[in-house]
Short mmCIF file of C-alpha atoms in Angstrom, two decimals:
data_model
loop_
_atom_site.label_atom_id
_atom_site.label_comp_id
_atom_site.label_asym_id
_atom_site.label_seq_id
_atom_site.Cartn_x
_atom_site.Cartn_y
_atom_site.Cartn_z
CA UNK A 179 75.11 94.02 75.29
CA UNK A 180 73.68 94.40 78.72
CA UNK A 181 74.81 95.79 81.83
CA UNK A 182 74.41 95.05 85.60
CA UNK A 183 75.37 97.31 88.49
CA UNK A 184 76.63 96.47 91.57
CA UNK A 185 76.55 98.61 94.00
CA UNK A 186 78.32 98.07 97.11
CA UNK A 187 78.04 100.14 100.54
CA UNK A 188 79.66 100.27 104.13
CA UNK A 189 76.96 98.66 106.54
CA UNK A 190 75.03 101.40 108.24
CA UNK A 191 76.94 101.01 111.53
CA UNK A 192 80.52 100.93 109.98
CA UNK A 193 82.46 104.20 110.38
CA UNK A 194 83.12 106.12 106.82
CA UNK A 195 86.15 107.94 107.18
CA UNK A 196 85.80 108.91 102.96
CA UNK A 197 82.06 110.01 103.48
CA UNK A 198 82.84 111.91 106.60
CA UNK A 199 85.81 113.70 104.61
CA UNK A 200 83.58 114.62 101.98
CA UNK A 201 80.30 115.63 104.03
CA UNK A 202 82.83 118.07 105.74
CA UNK A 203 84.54 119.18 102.24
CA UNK A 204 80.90 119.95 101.00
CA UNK A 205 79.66 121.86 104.08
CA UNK A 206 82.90 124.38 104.12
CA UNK A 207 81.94 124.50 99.83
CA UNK A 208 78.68 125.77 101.73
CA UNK A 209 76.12 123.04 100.80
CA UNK A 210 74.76 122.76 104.59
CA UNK A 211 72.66 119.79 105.52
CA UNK A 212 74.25 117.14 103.53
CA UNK A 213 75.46 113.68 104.68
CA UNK A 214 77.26 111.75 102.87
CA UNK A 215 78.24 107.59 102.89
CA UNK A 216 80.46 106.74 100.50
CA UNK A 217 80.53 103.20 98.18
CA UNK A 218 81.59 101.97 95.35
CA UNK A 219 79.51 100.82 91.67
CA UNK A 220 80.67 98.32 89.46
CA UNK A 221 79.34 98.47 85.87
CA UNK A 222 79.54 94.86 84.61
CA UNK A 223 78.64 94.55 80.71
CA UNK A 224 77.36 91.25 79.90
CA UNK A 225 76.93 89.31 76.86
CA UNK A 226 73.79 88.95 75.21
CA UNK A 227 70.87 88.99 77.76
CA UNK A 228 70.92 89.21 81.40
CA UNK A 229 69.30 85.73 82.40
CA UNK A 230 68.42 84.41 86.36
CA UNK A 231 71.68 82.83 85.81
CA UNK A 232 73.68 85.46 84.77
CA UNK A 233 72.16 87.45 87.80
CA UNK A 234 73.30 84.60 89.81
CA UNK A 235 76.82 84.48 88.57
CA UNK A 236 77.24 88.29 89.53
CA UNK A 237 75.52 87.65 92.77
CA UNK A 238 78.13 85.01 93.93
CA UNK A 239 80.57 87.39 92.24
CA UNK A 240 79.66 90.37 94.17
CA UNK A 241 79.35 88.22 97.60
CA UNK A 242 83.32 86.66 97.04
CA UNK A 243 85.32 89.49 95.84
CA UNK A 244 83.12 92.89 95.15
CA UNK A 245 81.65 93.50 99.13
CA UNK A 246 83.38 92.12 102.21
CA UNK A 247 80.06 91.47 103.51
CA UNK A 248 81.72 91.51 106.89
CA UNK A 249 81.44 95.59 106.47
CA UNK A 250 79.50 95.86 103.42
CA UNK A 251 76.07 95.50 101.82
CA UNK A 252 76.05 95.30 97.62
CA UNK A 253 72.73 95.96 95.71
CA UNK A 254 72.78 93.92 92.20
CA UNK A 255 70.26 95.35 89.58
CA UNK A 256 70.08 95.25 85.98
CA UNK A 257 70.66 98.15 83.70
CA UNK A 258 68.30 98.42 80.53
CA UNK A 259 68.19 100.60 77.47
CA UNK A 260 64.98 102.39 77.14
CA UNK A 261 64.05 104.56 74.04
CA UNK A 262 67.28 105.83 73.36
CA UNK A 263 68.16 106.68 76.94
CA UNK A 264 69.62 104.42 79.68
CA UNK A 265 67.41 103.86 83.08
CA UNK A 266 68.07 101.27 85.88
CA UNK A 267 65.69 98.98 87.25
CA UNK A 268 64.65 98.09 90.42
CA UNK A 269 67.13 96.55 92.78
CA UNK A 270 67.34 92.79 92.05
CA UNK A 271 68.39 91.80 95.90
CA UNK A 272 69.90 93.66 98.70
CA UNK A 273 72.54 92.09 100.38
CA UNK A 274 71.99 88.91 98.20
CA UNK A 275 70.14 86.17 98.66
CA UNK A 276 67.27 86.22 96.59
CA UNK A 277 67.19 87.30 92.75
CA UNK A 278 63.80 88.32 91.63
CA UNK A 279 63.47 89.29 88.15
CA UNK A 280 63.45 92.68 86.55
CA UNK A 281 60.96 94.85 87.83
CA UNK A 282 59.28 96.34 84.49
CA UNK A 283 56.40 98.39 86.69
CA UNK A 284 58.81 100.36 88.34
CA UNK A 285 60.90 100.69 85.14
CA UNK A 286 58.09 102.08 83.71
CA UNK A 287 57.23 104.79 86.81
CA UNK A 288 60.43 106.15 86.90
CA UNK A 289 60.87 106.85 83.27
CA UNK A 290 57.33 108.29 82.42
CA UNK A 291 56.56 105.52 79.92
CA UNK B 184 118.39 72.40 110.86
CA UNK B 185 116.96 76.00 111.20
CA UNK B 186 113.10 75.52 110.82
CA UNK B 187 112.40 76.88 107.30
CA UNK B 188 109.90 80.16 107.94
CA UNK B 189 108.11 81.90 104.29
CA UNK B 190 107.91 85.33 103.66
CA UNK B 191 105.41 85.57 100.70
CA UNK B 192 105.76 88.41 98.30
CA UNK B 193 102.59 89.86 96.59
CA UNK B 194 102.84 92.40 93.73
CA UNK B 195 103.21 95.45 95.93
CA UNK B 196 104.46 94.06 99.06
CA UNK B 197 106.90 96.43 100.33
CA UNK B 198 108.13 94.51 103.44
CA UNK B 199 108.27 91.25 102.55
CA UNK B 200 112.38 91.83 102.62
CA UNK B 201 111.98 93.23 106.18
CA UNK B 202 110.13 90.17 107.28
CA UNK B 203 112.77 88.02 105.33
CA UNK B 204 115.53 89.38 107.47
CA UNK B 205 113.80 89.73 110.69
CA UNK B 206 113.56 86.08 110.38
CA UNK B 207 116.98 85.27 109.80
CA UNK B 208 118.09 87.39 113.15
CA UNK B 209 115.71 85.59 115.00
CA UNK B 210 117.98 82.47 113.78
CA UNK B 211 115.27 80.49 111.14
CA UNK B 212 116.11 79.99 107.67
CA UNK B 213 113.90 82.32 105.61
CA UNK B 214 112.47 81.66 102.28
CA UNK B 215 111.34 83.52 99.62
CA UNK B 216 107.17 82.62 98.42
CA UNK B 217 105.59 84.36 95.70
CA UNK B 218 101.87 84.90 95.43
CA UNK B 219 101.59 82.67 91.76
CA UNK B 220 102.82 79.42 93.17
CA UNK B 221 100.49 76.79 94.40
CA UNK B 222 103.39 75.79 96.63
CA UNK B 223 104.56 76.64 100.19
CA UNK B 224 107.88 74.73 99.41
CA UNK B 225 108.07 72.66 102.60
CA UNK B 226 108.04 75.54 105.09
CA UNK B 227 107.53 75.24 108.24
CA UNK B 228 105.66 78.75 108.96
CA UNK B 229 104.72 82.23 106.85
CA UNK B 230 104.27 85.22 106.74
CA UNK B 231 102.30 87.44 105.30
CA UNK B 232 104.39 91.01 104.85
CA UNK B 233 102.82 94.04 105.03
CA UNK B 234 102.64 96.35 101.94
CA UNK B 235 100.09 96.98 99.01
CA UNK B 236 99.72 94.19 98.11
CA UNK B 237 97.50 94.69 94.45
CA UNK B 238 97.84 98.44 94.72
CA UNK B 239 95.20 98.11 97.28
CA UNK B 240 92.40 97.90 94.27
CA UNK B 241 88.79 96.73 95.16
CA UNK B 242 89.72 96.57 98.81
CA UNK B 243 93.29 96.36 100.81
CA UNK B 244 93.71 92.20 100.92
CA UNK B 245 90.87 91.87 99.04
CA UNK B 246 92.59 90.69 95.55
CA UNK B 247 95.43 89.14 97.26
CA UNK B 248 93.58 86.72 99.08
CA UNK B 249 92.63 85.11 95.82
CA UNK B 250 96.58 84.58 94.96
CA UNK B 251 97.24 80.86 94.27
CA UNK B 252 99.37 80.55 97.33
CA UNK B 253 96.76 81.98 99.32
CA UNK B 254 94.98 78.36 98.78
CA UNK B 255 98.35 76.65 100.38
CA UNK B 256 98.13 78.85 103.11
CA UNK B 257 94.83 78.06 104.10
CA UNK B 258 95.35 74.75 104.21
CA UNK B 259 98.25 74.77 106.20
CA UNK B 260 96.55 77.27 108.87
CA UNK B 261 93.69 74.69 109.01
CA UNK B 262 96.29 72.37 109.75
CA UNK B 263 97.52 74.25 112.52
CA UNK B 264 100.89 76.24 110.50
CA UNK B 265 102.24 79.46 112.33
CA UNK B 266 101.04 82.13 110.10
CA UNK B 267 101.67 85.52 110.91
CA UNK B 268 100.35 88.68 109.06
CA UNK B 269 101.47 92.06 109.53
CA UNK B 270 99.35 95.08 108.37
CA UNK B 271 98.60 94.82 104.94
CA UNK B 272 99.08 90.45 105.62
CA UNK B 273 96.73 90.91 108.30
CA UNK B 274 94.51 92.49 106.24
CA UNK B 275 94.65 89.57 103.86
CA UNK B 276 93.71 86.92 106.66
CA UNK B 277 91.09 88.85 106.97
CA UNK B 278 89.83 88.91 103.90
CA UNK B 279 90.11 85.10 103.11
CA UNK B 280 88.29 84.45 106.76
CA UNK B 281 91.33 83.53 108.64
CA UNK B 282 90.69 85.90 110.92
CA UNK B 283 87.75 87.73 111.51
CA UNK B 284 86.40 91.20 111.47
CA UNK B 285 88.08 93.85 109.04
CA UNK B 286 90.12 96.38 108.95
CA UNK B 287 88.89 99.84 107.35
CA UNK B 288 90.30 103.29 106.73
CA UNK B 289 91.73 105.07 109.90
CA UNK B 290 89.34 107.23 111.50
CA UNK B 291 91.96 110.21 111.87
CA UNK B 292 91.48 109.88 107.62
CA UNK B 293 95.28 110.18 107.48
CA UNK B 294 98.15 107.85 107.06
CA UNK B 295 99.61 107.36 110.16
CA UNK B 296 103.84 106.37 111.23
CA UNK B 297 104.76 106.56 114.58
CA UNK B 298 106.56 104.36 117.27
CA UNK B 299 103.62 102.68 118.30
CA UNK B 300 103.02 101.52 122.42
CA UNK B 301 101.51 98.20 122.54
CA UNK B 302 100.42 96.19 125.46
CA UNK B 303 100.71 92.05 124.96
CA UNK B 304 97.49 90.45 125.98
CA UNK B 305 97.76 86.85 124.60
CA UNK B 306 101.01 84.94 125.09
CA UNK B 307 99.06 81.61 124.27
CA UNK B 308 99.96 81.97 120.23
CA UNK B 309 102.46 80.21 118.24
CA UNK B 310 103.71 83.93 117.63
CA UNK B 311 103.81 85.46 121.07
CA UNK B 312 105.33 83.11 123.59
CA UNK B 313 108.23 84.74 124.50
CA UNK B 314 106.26 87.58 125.86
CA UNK B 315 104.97 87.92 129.11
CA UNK B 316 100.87 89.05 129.30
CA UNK B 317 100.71 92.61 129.98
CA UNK B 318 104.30 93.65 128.91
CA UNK B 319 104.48 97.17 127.34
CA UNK B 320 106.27 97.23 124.12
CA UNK B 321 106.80 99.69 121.43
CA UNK B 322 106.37 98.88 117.80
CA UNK B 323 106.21 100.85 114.96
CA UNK B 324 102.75 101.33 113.08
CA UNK B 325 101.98 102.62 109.75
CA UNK B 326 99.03 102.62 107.44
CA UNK B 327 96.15 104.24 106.15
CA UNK B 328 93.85 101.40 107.08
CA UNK B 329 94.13 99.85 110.06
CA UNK B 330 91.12 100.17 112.11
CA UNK B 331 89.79 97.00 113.08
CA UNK B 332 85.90 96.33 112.86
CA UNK B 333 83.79 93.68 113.68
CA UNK B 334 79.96 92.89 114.73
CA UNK B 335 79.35 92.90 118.52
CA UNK B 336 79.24 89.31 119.22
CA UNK B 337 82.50 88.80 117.21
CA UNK B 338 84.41 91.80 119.28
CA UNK B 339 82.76 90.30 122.25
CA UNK B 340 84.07 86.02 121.48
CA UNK B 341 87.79 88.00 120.26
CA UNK B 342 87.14 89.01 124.02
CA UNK B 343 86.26 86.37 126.19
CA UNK B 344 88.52 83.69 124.33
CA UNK B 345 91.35 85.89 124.94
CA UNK B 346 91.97 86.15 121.46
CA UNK B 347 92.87 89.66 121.56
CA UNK B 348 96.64 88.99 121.27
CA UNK B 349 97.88 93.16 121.54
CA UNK B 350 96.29 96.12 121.96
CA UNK B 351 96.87 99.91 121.39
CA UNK B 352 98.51 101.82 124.45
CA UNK B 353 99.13 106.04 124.56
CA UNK B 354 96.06 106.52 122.49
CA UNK B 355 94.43 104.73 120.11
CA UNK B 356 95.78 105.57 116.56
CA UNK B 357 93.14 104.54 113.81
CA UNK B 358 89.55 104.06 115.80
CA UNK B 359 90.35 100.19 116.19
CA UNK B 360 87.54 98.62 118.35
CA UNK B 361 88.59 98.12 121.72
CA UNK B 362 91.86 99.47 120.80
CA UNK B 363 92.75 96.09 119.39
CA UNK B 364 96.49 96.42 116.99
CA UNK B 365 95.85 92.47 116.61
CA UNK B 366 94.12 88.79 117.57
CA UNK B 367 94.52 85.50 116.56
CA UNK B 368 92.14 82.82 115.60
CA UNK B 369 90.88 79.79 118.13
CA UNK B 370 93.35 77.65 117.76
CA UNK B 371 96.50 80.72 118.22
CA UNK B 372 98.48 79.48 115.26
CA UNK B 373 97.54 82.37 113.04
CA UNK B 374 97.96 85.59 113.92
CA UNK B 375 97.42 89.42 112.37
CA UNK B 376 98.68 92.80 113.91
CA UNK B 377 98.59 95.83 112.01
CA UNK B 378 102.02 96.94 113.91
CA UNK B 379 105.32 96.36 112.37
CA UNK B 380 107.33 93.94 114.30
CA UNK B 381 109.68 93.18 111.24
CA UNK B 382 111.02 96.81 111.41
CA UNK B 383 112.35 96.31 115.28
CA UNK B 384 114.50 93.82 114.89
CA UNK B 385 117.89 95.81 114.62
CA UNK B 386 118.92 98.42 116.92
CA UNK B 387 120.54 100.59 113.77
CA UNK B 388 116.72 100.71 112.10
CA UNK B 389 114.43 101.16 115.36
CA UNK B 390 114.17 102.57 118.60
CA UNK B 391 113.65 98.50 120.53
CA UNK B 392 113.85 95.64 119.97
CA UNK B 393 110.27 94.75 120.74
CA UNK B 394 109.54 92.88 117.51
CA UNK B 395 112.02 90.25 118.04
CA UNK B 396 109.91 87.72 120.52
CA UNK B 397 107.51 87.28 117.41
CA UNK B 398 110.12 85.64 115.27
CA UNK B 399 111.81 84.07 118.44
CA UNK B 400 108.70 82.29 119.55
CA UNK B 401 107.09 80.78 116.68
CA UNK B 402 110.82 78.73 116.63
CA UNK B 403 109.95 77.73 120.38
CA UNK B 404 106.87 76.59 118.78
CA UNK B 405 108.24 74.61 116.17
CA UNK B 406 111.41 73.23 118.59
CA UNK B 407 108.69 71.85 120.65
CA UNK B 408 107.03 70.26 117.98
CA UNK B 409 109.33 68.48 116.55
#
Protein backbone atom coordinates (compact mmCIF):
# COMPACT_ATOMS: atom_id res chain seq x y z
CA UNK A 1 0.00 0.00 0.00
CA UNK A 2 1.20 3.41 -0.98
CA UNK A 3 0.20 6.77 -0.27
CA UNK A 4 0.08 10.16 -2.10
CA UNK A 5 -0.53 13.58 -0.57
CA UNK A 6 -2.20 16.28 -1.88
CA UNK A 7 -1.79 19.22 -0.59
CA UNK A 8 -3.90 22.03 -1.50
CA UNK A 9 -3.40 25.92 -0.62
CA UNK A 10 -5.23 29.38 -1.07
CA UNK A 11 -3.22 31.24 -3.94
CA UNK A 12 -0.81 33.67 -2.38
CA UNK A 13 -3.03 36.69 -3.16
CA UNK A 14 -6.38 35.16 -1.86
CA UNK A 15 -7.47 36.48 1.55
CA UNK A 16 -7.34 33.63 4.49
CA UNK A 17 -9.84 34.48 6.86
CA UNK A 18 -8.92 30.72 8.85
CA UNK A 19 -5.08 31.57 8.74
CA UNK A 20 -5.61 35.10 9.83
CA UNK A 21 -7.88 33.69 12.82
CA UNK A 22 -5.28 31.46 13.82
CA UNK A 23 -2.03 33.74 13.32
CA UNK A 24 -4.02 36.07 15.76
CA UNK A 25 -5.10 33.02 18.21
CA UNK A 26 -1.29 32.08 18.31
CA UNK A 27 0.12 35.60 18.90
CA UNK A 28 -2.38 36.34 22.07
CA UNK A 29 -1.08 32.28 23.12
CA UNK A 30 2.23 34.49 22.91
CA UNK A 31 4.10 32.83 19.98
CA UNK A 32 5.03 36.39 18.32
CA UNK A 33 6.24 36.43 14.76
CA UNK A 34 4.22 33.75 13.28
CA UNK A 35 2.10 33.83 10.07
CA UNK A 36 0.03 31.52 9.26
CA UNK A 37 -1.94 30.32 5.67
CA UNK A 38 -4.10 27.78 6.13
CA UNK A 39 -4.84 24.53 3.52
CA UNK A 40 -5.94 21.46 3.45
CA UNK A 41 -3.91 17.61 2.86
CA UNK A 42 -5.48 14.76 1.48
CA UNK A 43 -3.86 11.39 2.27
CA UNK A 44 -4.84 9.13 -0.66
CA UNK A 45 -3.72 5.31 -0.10
CA UNK A 46 -3.24 3.59 -3.26
CA UNK A 47 -3.05 0.12 -4.32
CA UNK A 48 0.03 -1.54 -5.01
CA UNK A 49 2.64 0.93 -6.45
CA UNK A 50 2.35 4.48 -7.25
CA UNK A 51 2.97 4.44 -11.16
CA UNK A 52 3.17 7.85 -13.71
CA UNK A 53 -0.33 6.84 -14.17
CA UNK A 54 -1.51 6.60 -10.93
CA UNK A 55 0.19 10.08 -10.33
CA UNK A 56 -1.78 11.17 -13.22
CA UNK A 57 -5.10 9.92 -12.08
CA UNK A 58 -4.65 11.94 -8.71
CA UNK A 59 -3.41 14.87 -10.65
CA UNK A 60 -6.68 15.20 -12.73
CA UNK A 61 -8.31 14.25 -9.43
CA UNK A 62 -6.86 16.98 -7.45
CA UNK A 63 -7.37 19.64 -10.47
CA UNK A 64 -11.54 18.61 -10.72
CA UNK A 65 -12.67 18.28 -7.25
CA UNK A 66 -9.65 18.61 -4.49
CA UNK A 67 -8.41 22.61 -5.42
CA UNK A 68 -10.68 25.15 -7.10
CA UNK A 69 -7.74 26.22 -8.93
CA UNK A 70 -9.61 29.46 -9.39
CA UNK A 71 -8.30 30.24 -5.58
CA UNK A 72 -6.11 27.42 -4.99
CA UNK A 73 -2.74 25.80 -5.77
CA UNK A 74 -2.43 21.73 -4.79
CA UNK A 75 1.09 20.12 -4.52
CA UNK A 76 0.83 16.17 -5.41
CA UNK A 77 3.83 14.10 -4.02
CA UNK A 78 4.28 10.63 -3.16
CA UNK A 79 4.63 9.28 0.31
CA UNK A 80 7.23 6.34 0.83
CA UNK A 81 8.13 4.05 3.67
CA UNK A 82 11.70 4.28 4.57
CA UNK A 83 13.39 1.95 7.20
CA UNK A 84 10.65 1.64 9.41
CA UNK A 85 9.71 5.30 9.42
CA UNK A 86 7.51 7.26 6.95
CA UNK A 87 9.22 10.37 4.91
CA UNK A 88 7.71 12.29 1.91
CA UNK A 89 9.33 12.96 -1.21
CA UNK A 90 9.86 15.74 -3.18
CA UNK A 91 6.89 17.53 -4.62
CA UNK A 92 5.81 15.74 -7.84
CA UNK A 93 4.24 19.13 -9.54
CA UNK A 94 3.01 22.33 -8.21
CA UNK A 95 -0.07 23.47 -9.44
CA UNK A 96 -0.15 20.46 -11.92
CA UNK A 97 0.93 20.12 -15.07
CA UNK A 98 3.88 18.18 -15.19
CA UNK A 99 4.54 14.82 -13.15
CA UNK A 100 8.16 14.06 -12.78
CA UNK A 101 9.00 11.01 -10.99
CA UNK A 102 10.00 10.47 -7.42
CA UNK A 103 12.83 12.34 -6.42
CA UNK A 104 15.10 9.60 -4.55
CA UNK A 105 18.21 12.32 -4.02
CA UNK A 106 16.23 14.45 -2.03
CA UNK A 107 14.55 11.47 -0.29
CA UNK A 108 17.73 10.52 0.66
CA UNK A 109 18.97 14.28 2.08
CA UNK A 110 16.22 14.75 4.15
CA UNK A 111 16.26 11.47 5.92
CA UNK A 112 20.11 11.10 6.57
CA UNK A 113 20.37 7.91 4.50
CA UNK B 1 -50.07 27.43 -18.61
CA UNK B 2 -47.82 28.82 -15.75
CA UNK B 3 -44.19 28.35 -17.09
CA UNK B 4 -42.88 25.37 -15.03
CA UNK B 5 -39.71 26.96 -12.84
CA UNK B 6 -37.25 23.99 -10.68
CA UNK B 7 -36.15 24.38 -7.38
CA UNK B 8 -33.44 21.63 -6.98
CA UNK B 9 -32.88 20.17 -3.60
CA UNK B 10 -29.32 18.97 -2.61
CA UNK B 11 -28.69 16.96 0.59
CA UNK B 12 -28.47 19.96 2.90
CA UNK B 13 -30.28 22.54 1.07
CA UNK B 14 -32.16 24.43 3.55
CA UNK B 15 -34.08 26.83 1.22
CA UNK B 16 -34.95 25.03 -1.51
CA UNK B 17 -38.78 25.24 0.08
CA UNK B 18 -38.34 29.06 0.28
CA UNK B 19 -37.40 29.23 -3.33
CA UNK B 20 -40.32 26.72 -4.09
CA UNK B 21 -42.82 29.15 -2.72
CA UNK B 22 -41.33 32.34 -3.74
CA UNK B 23 -41.98 30.99 -7.09
CA UNK B 24 -45.43 30.17 -6.78
CA UNK B 25 -46.25 33.99 -5.46
CA UNK B 26 -44.56 35.25 -8.27
CA UNK B 27 -47.43 33.15 -10.22
CA UNK B 28 -45.08 30.08 -12.02
CA UNK B 29 -45.72 26.60 -11.29
CA UNK B 30 -42.84 25.33 -9.15
CA UNK B 31 -41.35 21.96 -9.20
CA UNK B 32 -39.58 19.96 -7.04
CA UNK B 33 -35.68 18.59 -8.62
CA UNK B 34 -33.50 16.49 -6.66
CA UNK B 35 -29.76 16.42 -7.06
CA UNK B 36 -29.73 12.26 -8.17
CA UNK B 37 -31.84 12.66 -11.25
CA UNK B 38 -30.34 13.09 -14.63
CA UNK B 39 -33.57 14.91 -15.42
CA UNK B 40 -34.79 18.56 -15.32
CA UNK B 41 -38.40 17.23 -16.00
CA UNK B 42 -39.36 19.69 -18.76
CA UNK B 43 -38.82 22.90 -16.79
CA UNK B 44 -38.67 25.83 -18.08
CA UNK B 45 -36.05 27.56 -15.53
CA UNK B 46 -34.11 26.55 -11.97
CA UNK B 47 -32.92 27.32 -9.30
CA UNK B 48 -30.36 26.60 -7.36
CA UNK B 49 -31.45 27.20 -3.38
CA UNK B 50 -29.20 28.26 -1.04
CA UNK B 51 -28.20 25.97 1.91
CA UNK B 52 -25.33 23.37 2.65
CA UNK B 53 -25.59 21.70 0.22
CA UNK B 54 -23.03 18.37 1.12
CA UNK B 55 -22.45 19.70 4.60
CA UNK B 56 -20.19 22.08 2.89
CA UNK B 57 -17.30 19.16 2.81
CA UNK B 58 -14.18 19.70 0.54
CA UNK B 59 -15.42 23.14 -0.38
CA UNK B 60 -19.08 24.96 -0.21
CA UNK B 61 -20.52 23.85 -3.97
CA UNK B 62 -17.71 21.98 -4.50
CA UNK B 63 -19.37 18.29 -4.16
CA UNK B 64 -22.64 19.46 -5.33
CA UNK B 65 -21.60 20.51 -8.56
CA UNK B 66 -20.82 16.92 -9.39
CA UNK B 67 -24.69 15.92 -8.60
CA UNK B 68 -26.19 14.18 -11.68
CA UNK B 69 -28.57 16.99 -12.26
CA UNK B 70 -25.86 19.34 -12.18
CA UNK B 71 -25.00 17.78 -15.84
CA UNK B 72 -28.80 18.79 -16.99
CA UNK B 73 -28.28 22.05 -15.77
CA UNK B 74 -25.37 22.79 -17.64
CA UNK B 75 -26.70 21.93 -20.59
CA UNK B 76 -29.65 23.82 -20.37
CA UNK B 77 -27.62 27.11 -19.24
CA UNK B 78 -25.50 26.51 -22.42
CA UNK B 79 -28.65 26.53 -24.09
CA UNK B 80 -29.60 29.71 -22.80
CA UNK B 81 -32.20 28.34 -19.52
CA UNK B 82 -32.85 31.01 -16.69
CA UNK B 83 -30.85 29.67 -13.92
CA UNK B 84 -30.69 31.42 -10.85
CA UNK B 85 -28.48 30.57 -7.76
CA UNK B 86 -28.76 31.99 -4.47
CA UNK B 87 -25.87 31.78 -1.91
CA UNK B 88 -24.92 28.42 -1.40
CA UNK B 89 -26.52 27.81 -5.50
CA UNK B 90 -24.36 30.52 -6.43
CA UNK B 91 -21.66 29.02 -4.98
CA UNK B 92 -22.32 25.90 -6.97
CA UNK B 93 -22.30 27.82 -10.45
CA UNK B 94 -19.32 28.69 -9.44
CA UNK B 95 -17.84 25.79 -8.86
CA UNK B 96 -18.99 23.92 -12.08
CA UNK B 97 -17.69 27.24 -14.17
CA UNK B 98 -21.01 28.75 -14.76
CA UNK B 99 -19.99 31.61 -13.37
CA UNK B 100 -16.75 32.74 -12.60
CA UNK B 101 -14.59 33.72 -9.74
CA UNK B 102 -15.35 32.14 -6.18
CA UNK B 103 -16.69 32.79 -3.28
CA UNK B 104 -14.51 32.26 0.04
CA UNK B 105 -14.96 32.66 3.78
CA UNK B 106 -16.17 36.20 4.91
CA UNK B 107 -13.45 38.38 5.83
CA UNK B 108 -15.28 39.58 9.17
CA UNK B 109 -14.54 35.42 9.93
CA UNK B 110 -18.13 35.34 11.23
CA UNK B 111 -21.44 34.25 9.94
CA UNK B 112 -23.23 37.06 9.00
CA UNK B 113 -27.64 37.76 8.90
CA UNK B 114 -28.76 41.01 8.39
CA UNK B 115 -31.27 42.94 6.06
CA UNK B 116 -28.93 43.46 3.46
CA UNK B 117 -28.98 47.07 1.09
CA UNK B 118 -28.36 46.23 -2.42
CA UNK B 119 -28.04 48.44 -5.37
CA UNK B 120 -29.30 46.76 -8.98
CA UNK B 121 -26.68 47.30 -11.58
CA UNK B 122 -27.71 44.93 -14.45
CA UNK B 123 -31.36 44.82 -15.50
CA UNK B 124 -30.23 43.08 -18.87
CA UNK B 125 -30.68 39.32 -17.17
CA UNK B 126 -33.36 36.89 -17.60
CA UNK B 127 -33.61 37.37 -13.66
CA UNK B 128 -33.61 41.11 -13.17
CA UNK B 129 -35.86 42.82 -15.66
CA UNK B 130 -38.33 44.15 -13.65
CA UNK B 131 -35.84 46.28 -11.92
CA UNK B 132 -34.78 49.50 -12.84
CA UNK B 133 -30.56 50.04 -12.92
CA UNK B 134 -29.58 51.73 -9.86
CA UNK B 135 -32.70 50.98 -7.66
CA UNK B 136 -31.88 50.50 -3.93
CA UNK B 137 -33.32 47.42 -2.51
CA UNK B 138 -33.00 45.56 0.66
CA UNK B 139 -32.49 41.85 0.81
CA UNK B 140 -31.61 39.72 3.37
CA UNK B 141 -28.00 38.07 3.44
CA UNK B 142 -26.65 35.27 5.36
CA UNK B 143 -23.61 33.09 5.23
CA UNK B 144 -20.32 32.34 6.34
CA UNK B 145 -18.89 32.42 2.85
CA UNK B 146 -19.79 34.82 0.67
CA UNK B 147 -16.97 36.90 -0.39
CA UNK B 148 -16.55 36.91 -3.94
CA UNK B 149 -12.94 36.54 -5.51
CA UNK B 150 -11.63 36.57 -8.75
CA UNK B 151 -8.21 37.38 -10.77
CA UNK B 152 -7.94 41.01 -11.97
CA UNK B 153 -8.78 40.64 -15.51
CA UNK B 154 -11.89 38.55 -14.57
CA UNK B 155 -13.16 41.38 -11.88
CA UNK B 156 -12.18 43.80 -14.53
CA UNK B 157 -14.44 41.81 -17.92
CA UNK B 158 -17.45 41.19 -14.79
CA UNK B 159 -16.88 45.08 -15.07
CA UNK B 160 -16.86 46.40 -18.34
CA UNK B 161 -19.55 43.83 -19.71
CA UNK B 162 -21.79 45.03 -17.10
CA UNK B 163 -22.03 41.77 -15.74
CA UNK B 164 -22.04 42.87 -12.29
CA UNK B 165 -25.82 42.37 -11.84
CA UNK B 166 -26.02 43.84 -7.74
CA UNK B 167 -23.78 45.11 -5.54
CA UNK B 168 -23.35 45.67 -1.72
CA UNK B 169 -24.72 49.12 -0.38
CA UNK B 170 -24.29 50.46 3.65
CA UNK B 171 -21.03 48.63 3.87
CA UNK B 172 -19.70 45.85 2.45
CA UNK B 173 -20.50 42.69 4.57
CA UNK B 174 -17.98 39.78 3.70
CA UNK B 175 -14.80 41.57 1.76
CA UNK B 176 -16.57 40.81 -1.72
CA UNK B 177 -14.41 42.44 -4.50
CA UNK B 178 -15.83 45.52 -5.63
CA UNK B 179 -18.58 45.00 -3.27
CA UNK B 180 -20.16 42.67 -5.77
CA UNK B 181 -23.49 40.44 -3.82
CA UNK B 182 -23.82 38.94 -7.53
CA UNK B 183 -23.13 38.79 -11.65
CA UNK B 184 -24.26 36.87 -14.31
CA UNK B 185 -22.54 35.20 -17.14
CA UNK B 186 -22.28 36.74 -20.98
CA UNK B 187 -25.17 35.75 -22.20
CA UNK B 188 -27.49 37.06 -18.67
CA UNK B 189 -29.46 33.85 -18.48
CA UNK B 190 -27.65 32.58 -15.43
CA UNK B 191 -27.33 34.35 -12.59
CA UNK B 192 -25.74 33.98 -8.76
CA UNK B 193 -26.25 36.43 -5.73
CA UNK B 194 -25.25 35.49 -2.43
CA UNK B 195 -28.44 37.60 -1.04
CA UNK B 196 -31.65 35.93 -0.29
CA UNK B 197 -34.34 37.07 -2.53
CA UNK B 198 -36.55 33.90 -1.77
CA UNK B 199 -36.95 35.10 1.88
CA UNK B 200 -38.68 38.65 0.69
CA UNK B 201 -41.34 37.54 -0.94
CA UNK B 202 -44.10 37.83 1.85
CA UNK B 203 -44.64 40.79 3.90
CA UNK B 204 -45.41 38.40 7.20
CA UNK B 205 -41.55 36.85 6.78
CA UNK B 206 -39.50 40.12 5.70
CA UNK B 207 -39.17 43.64 6.03
CA UNK B 208 -39.84 44.30 1.59
CA UNK B 209 -40.69 42.94 -0.84
CA UNK B 210 -37.51 43.44 -2.82
CA UNK B 211 -37.01 39.81 -3.83
CA UNK B 212 -40.09 39.53 -5.76
CA UNK B 213 -38.89 41.19 -9.34
CA UNK B 214 -36.43 38.10 -9.52
CA UNK B 215 -39.18 35.56 -9.75
CA UNK B 216 -41.45 38.13 -11.65
CA UNK B 217 -38.99 38.70 -14.41
CA UNK B 218 -37.57 35.52 -15.42
CA UNK B 219 -41.67 34.85 -16.34
CA UNK B 220 -41.38 38.16 -18.53
CA UNK B 221 -38.56 36.32 -19.94
CA UNK B 222 -40.16 33.24 -20.69
CA UNK B 223 -43.77 35.12 -21.81
CA UNK B 224 -41.65 36.71 -24.37
CA UNK B 225 -40.22 33.71 -25.53
CA UNK B 226 -42.76 31.81 -26.17
Amino acid sequence: MARVVVDVMPKPEILDPQGKAVTGALGRLGFSGLAVRQGKRFEIEVDGEVTPDTLADIERAAETLLANTVIETYDVRVETEVAGTVDEAAPTAQGGTDHPGHDVDHLNEETGA
Amino acid sequence: MAPRIGVVTFPGSLDDHDALRAVRVAGAEAVALWHGSDSLDGVDAVVLPGGFSYGDYLRCGAIARFAPVMDEVVRAAGEGMPVLGICNGFQILCEAHLLPGALIRNDVRTFVCRDQGLRVESTDTTWTSRFEVGQQIEIVLKNGEGGFVADAETLARLEGEGRVVFRYTGGNPNGSMNDIAGICNERGNVVGLMPHPEHNVDPLTGPTLDGRPIFESVLDFLAARV
